[in-house]
């Protein structure tokens, strides 16, 4: 089995003190065969980078600009993320789509910009509860995936097509109500099929992760599904014990 990827999204949580406590507890807990990625708030990226220094734990940004540089106050370019040691960047998280009105078009631009800077985008897709109840899940997610490939097609650059997709049903994020492993797995298959319509080679190898109220109690049941290549973890990633248990389960299943 190819190694799983477990990603911590701290969102806008933490402090310098928390970084000093949490990061050593994660880095010191070795889980061979699992790729772990920490995405702290941007202000803490450099200090986390200095603390990880291990080939097994990687650093990621939570967001990046659509632009490369210039008069964009408050923005951070993907190249800057790379400068402080990031390998990954989360794009299209539902909180950015909902709170900051990021459209599929904006997410597509970030996707290309990140890959042009040599980062691996973690592209979040997923439906709201209302969309699911209206039977729109497939349409919404297909639209989110299509916009990534549309942005690529509009770009003149040649990029290394390495990226991840995180299926994060919006109704499961931070609610304690995770999707069932069966539902997550079925949706992952649907996502892979859609990717294949754009690029069969990418579809064969791309890792699709699940995110939405994953914790140390339910993580194992997701990893029993071969289709689930890892997890994007919010709340539980702020608790080193929980996060490490999830990493352990990812290694063992
Ligand atoms: C997330 O924010 O990406 C997430 C999955 O959060 P939580 O694990 O808290 O549901």
Coordinates of C-alpha atoms and ligand atoms in Angstrom, one line a residue:
X1 CA 0.0 0.0 0.0
X2 CA 1.2 3.4 -1.0
X3 CA 1.9 5.7 2.0
X4 CA -1.0 7.7 3.4
X5 CA -0.9 11.5 3.9
X6 CA -2.2 13.0 7.1
X7 CA -2.5 16.8 7.0
X8 CA -3.0 19.1 10.0
X9 CA -5.0 22.3 9.3
X10 CA -4.7 24.4 12.4
X11 CA -6.9 27.2 10.9
X12 CA -6.6 30.5 12.8
X13 CA -5.7 28.8 16.1
X14 CA -2.6 28.7 18.2
X15 CA 0.1 30.9 19.6
X16 CA 3.9 30.9 19.8
X17 CA 3.6 28.9 23.0
X18 CA 1.3 26.4 21.4
X19 CA 3.7 25.9 18.5
X20 CA 6.5 25.3 21.0
X21 CA 4.4 22.6 22.7
X22 CA 2.7 20.9 19.9
X23 CA 5.3 20.6 17.2
X24 CA 8.0 18.7 19.2
X25 CA 5.2 16.3 20.3
X26 CA 4.4 15.6 16.7
X27 CA 7.8 15.6 15.2
X28 CA 9.2 13.4 18.1
X29 CA 6.5 10.8 17.4
X30 CA 7.9 8.9 14.4
X31 CA 5.4 7.1 12.2
X32 CA 7.4 5.6 9.3
X33 CA 5.5 5.2 6.1
X34 CA 3.1 8.0 6.7
X35 CA 3.6 11.5 5.2
X36 CA 2.6 14.1 7.8
X37 CA 2.0 17.7 6.8
X38 CA 1.6 20.6 9.3
X39 CA -0.3 23.7 8.1
X40 CA -0.1 26.3 10.9
X41 CA -1.2 29.9 10.5
X42 CA 1.2 31.7 8.2
X43 CA 2.7 33.8 11.0
X44 CA 4.1 30.6 12.6
X45 CA 5.4 28.9 9.4
X46 CA 9.0 29.9 9.9
X47 CA 9.2 28.8 13.5
X48 CA 7.5 25.5 12.7
X49 CA 9.9 25.0 9.8
X50 CA 12.8 25.4 12.2
X51 CA 11.4 22.9 14.6
X52 CA 10.5 20.1 12.1
X53 CA 13.7 19.6 10.2
X54 CA 12.7 15.9 9.6
X55 CA 12.2 14.2 6.3
X56 CA 9.0 12.7 7.6
X57 CA 7.0 15.8 8.5
X58 CA 6.4 18.5 5.9
X59 CA 5.1 22.1 6.0
X60 CA 2.1 23.6 4.2
X61 CA 0.4 26.9 3.9
X62 CA -3.3 27.3 4.5
X63 CA -3.9 29.6 1.6
X64 CA -2.0 31.5 -1.1
X65 CA -2.5 34.4 -3.4
X66 CA -3.7 34.2 -7.0
X67 CA -0.8 36.6 -7.8
X68 CA 2.9 36.3 -7.9
X69 CA 3.9 39.7 -6.3
X70 CA 2.9 43.3 -6.2
X71 CA 0.4 45.6 -4.6
X72 CA -1.8 43.0 -2.9
X73 CA -1.7 44.1 0.8
X74 CA -2.0 41.2 3.2
X75 CA -1.5 38.5 0.6
X76 CA 1.2 35.8 0.6
X77 CA 2.5 34.4 -2.7
X78 CA 3.1 30.6 -3.1
X79 CA 6.8 31.5 -3.8
X80 CA 7.0 33.1 -0.4
X81 CA 5.5 30.0 1.2
X82 CA 8.2 28.0 -0.6
X83 CA 10.9 30.4 0.7
X84 CA 10.0 29.6 4.3
X85 CA 10.0 25.8 3.7
X86 CA 6.5 24.9 2.5
X87 CA 6.1 21.9 0.2
X88 CA 2.3 22.1 0.3
X89 CA -0.6 24.6 0.3
X90 CA -4.3 24.1 1.0
X91 CA -6.5 25.8 -1.6
X92 CA -10.2 26.0 -1.9
X93 CA -11.0 25.2 1.7
X94 CA -14.7 25.6 2.2
X95 CA -14.1 28.2 4.9
X96 CA -12.3 30.3 2.2
X97 CA -15.1 29.6 -0.3
X98 CA -17.8 30.6 2.2
X99 CA -16.3 33.3 4.4
X100 CA -14.1 35.0 1.7
X101 CA -16.3 34.3 -1.3
X102 CA -13.6 32.4 -3.2
X103 CA -15.2 31.1 -6.5
X104 CA -14.1 28.1 -8.5
X105 CA -12.3 30.6 -10.8
X106 CA -10.3 32.1 -7.9
X107 CA -9.4 28.6 -6.6
X108 CA -8.3 27.6 -10.1
X109 CA -5.9 30.6 -10.3
X110 CA -4.4 29.7 -6.9
X111 CA -4.0 26.1 -8.0
X112 CA -1.9 27.0 -11.1
X113 CA 0.0 29.7 -9.2
X114 CA 0.9 27.2 -6.5
X115 CA 2.2 24.6 -8.9
X116 CA 4.1 27.2 -10.9
X117 CA 5.9 28.0 -7.6
X118 CA 6.7 24.3 -7.1
X119 CA 4.2 23.7 -4.3
X120 CA 1.8 20.7 -4.1
X121 CA -1.7 22.1 -3.9
X122 CA -4.1 20.3 -1.5
X123 CA -7.4 21.1 -3.4
X124 CA -10.5 20.9 -1.2
X125 CA -13.8 20.0 -2.8
X126 CA -17.1 19.2 -1.2
X127 CA -20.8 19.9 -1.1
X128 CA -22.9 21.7 1.6
X129 CA -25.6 19.9 3.4
X130 CA -28.2 21.7 1.4
X131 CA -26.6 20.8 -1.9
X132 CA -26.5 17.1 -0.8
X133 CA -30.1 17.1 0.2
X134 CA -31.0 18.6 -3.2
X135 CA -29.1 15.9 -5.0
X136 CA -26.5 18.3 -6.3
X137 CA -23.3 16.6 -4.8
X138 CA -22.0 15.3 -8.1
X139 CA -22.7 18.5 -10.0
X140 CA -21.0 20.7 -7.3
X141 CA -17.9 18.6 -7.0
X142 CA -17.6 18.1 -10.7
X143 CA -17.7 21.9 -11.1
X144 CA -15.0 22.3 -8.5
X145 CA -12.7 19.7 -10.2
X146 CA -13.4 21.1 -13.7
X147 CA -12.3 24.6 -12.7
X148 CA -8.9 23.3 -11.7
X149 CA -8.4 21.8 -15.2
X150 CA -9.9 24.9 -16.9
X151 CA -7.3 27.1 -15.1
X152 CA -4.6 24.7 -16.1
X153 CA -5.7 24.8 -19.7
X154 CA -5.8 28.6 -19.7
X155 CA -2.3 28.8 -18.3
X156 CA 0.6 29.0 -20.7
X157 CA 3.0 27.4 -18.2
X158 CA 4.2 23.8 -18.0
X159 CA 3.8 22.7 -14.5
X160 CA 4.6 19.5 -12.7
X161 CA 1.1 18.1 -12.3
X162 CA 1.4 17.0 -8.7
X163 CA -1.5 17.7 -6.4
X164 CA -3.9 16.2 -3.9
X165 CA -7.6 16.4 -3.6
X166 CA -9.3 16.5 -0.2
X167 CA -13.0 15.5 -0.2
X168 CA -14.4 17.6 2.6
X169 CA -18.2 17.6 2.8
X170 CA -19.0 21.0 4.2
X171 CA -21.6 19.6 6.6
X172 CA -19.0 17.4 8.2
X173 CA -16.3 20.1 8.9
X174 CA -16.0 20.9 12.5
X175 CA -19.5 19.5 13.3
X176 CA -18.5 16.2 14.9
X177 CA -20.7 14.5 12.2
X178 CA -18.3 12.8 9.8
X179 CA -19.4 11.2 6.5
X180 CA -19.6 7.4 6.7
X181 CA -16.5 5.7 5.3
X182 CA -18.8 4.2 2.6
X183 CA -20.1 7.6 1.5
X184 CA -16.6 9.0 1.6
X185 CA -15.2 6.1 -0.5
X186 CA -18.1 6.3 -3.0
X187 CA -17.4 10.0 -3.4
X188 CA -13.7 9.5 -3.8
X189 CA -14.4 7.1 -6.7
X190 CA -16.7 9.7 -8.3
X191 CA -13.9 12.3 -7.9
X192 CA -11.3 10.0 -9.5
X193 CA -13.7 9.3 -12.4
X194 CA -14.1 13.0 -13.0
X195 CA -10.3 13.6 -12.9
X196 CA -9.9 10.8 -15.4
X197 CA -12.1 12.7 -17.8
X198 CA -9.5 15.4 -17.8
X199 CA -6.3 13.4 -17.4
X200 CA -6.2 9.6 -17.2
X201 CA -2.5 9.5 -16.0
X202 CA -3.2 11.9 -13.0
X203 CA -6.4 9.9 -12.2
X204 CA -4.4 6.7 -11.8
X205 CA -2.0 8.1 -9.2
X206 CA -3.6 11.0 -7.5
X207 CA -4.2 10.7 -3.7
X208 CA -7.7 11.6 -2.6
X209 CA -8.0 12.4 1.1
X210 CA -11.1 12.6 3.3
X211 CA -11.6 15.5 5.7
X212 CA -14.5 16.3 8.1
X213 CA -14.6 15.5 11.8
X214 CA -11.9 12.8 11.6
X215 CA -10.6 11.9 15.0
X216 CA -8.6 9.1 16.6
X217 CA -11.8 7.1 17.2
X218 CA -13.2 7.1 13.6
X219 CA -10.0 7.4 11.6
X220 CA -9.3 3.7 11.4
X221 CA -12.6 3.0 9.7
X222 CA -11.7 5.5 6.9
X223 CA -8.3 3.9 6.4
X224 CA -9.9 0.5 5.9
X225 CA -11.1 1.8 2.6
X226 CA -8.4 1.4 0.1
X227 CA -9.7 4.4 -1.9
X228 CA -9.0 6.8 1.0
X229 CA -5.4 8.0 0.6
X230 CA -5.2 9.9 3.9
X231 CA -7.0 12.6 5.8
X232 CA -7.2 16.4 6.3
X233 CA -7.7 17.0 10.0
X234 CA -8.9 20.3 11.6
X235 CA -9.9 20.1 15.3
X236 CA -8.1 16.9 16.2
X237 CA -4.8 18.2 14.7
X238 CA -4.6 20.7 17.6
X239 CA -4.3 17.8 20.0
X240 CA -1.0 16.1 19.5
X241 CA -2.2 12.9 21.1
X242 CA -5.2 12.6 18.8
X243 CA -3.2 13.7 15.8
X244 CA -0.4 11.1 16.5
X245 CA -3.0 8.4 17.0
X246 CA -4.5 9.2 13.6
X247 CA -1.0 9.0 12.0
X248 CA -0.5 5.7 13.7
X249 CA -3.8 4.3 12.4
X250 CA -2.8 5.6 8.9
X251 CA 0.3 3.5 9.1
X252 CA -1.3 0.4 10.3
X253 CA -4.3 -0.1 8.1
Ligands
LIG1 C1 -10.9 21.0 8.0 O1 -11.0 22.2 8.5 O2 -10.4 20.8 6.9 C2 -11.5 19.9 8.8 C3 -11.5 18.7 8.3 O3 -11.9 20.2 10.1 P1 -12.4 19.2 11.2 O4 -11.5 18.0 11.2 O5 -12.4 20.0 12.5 O6 -13.8 18.8 10.8

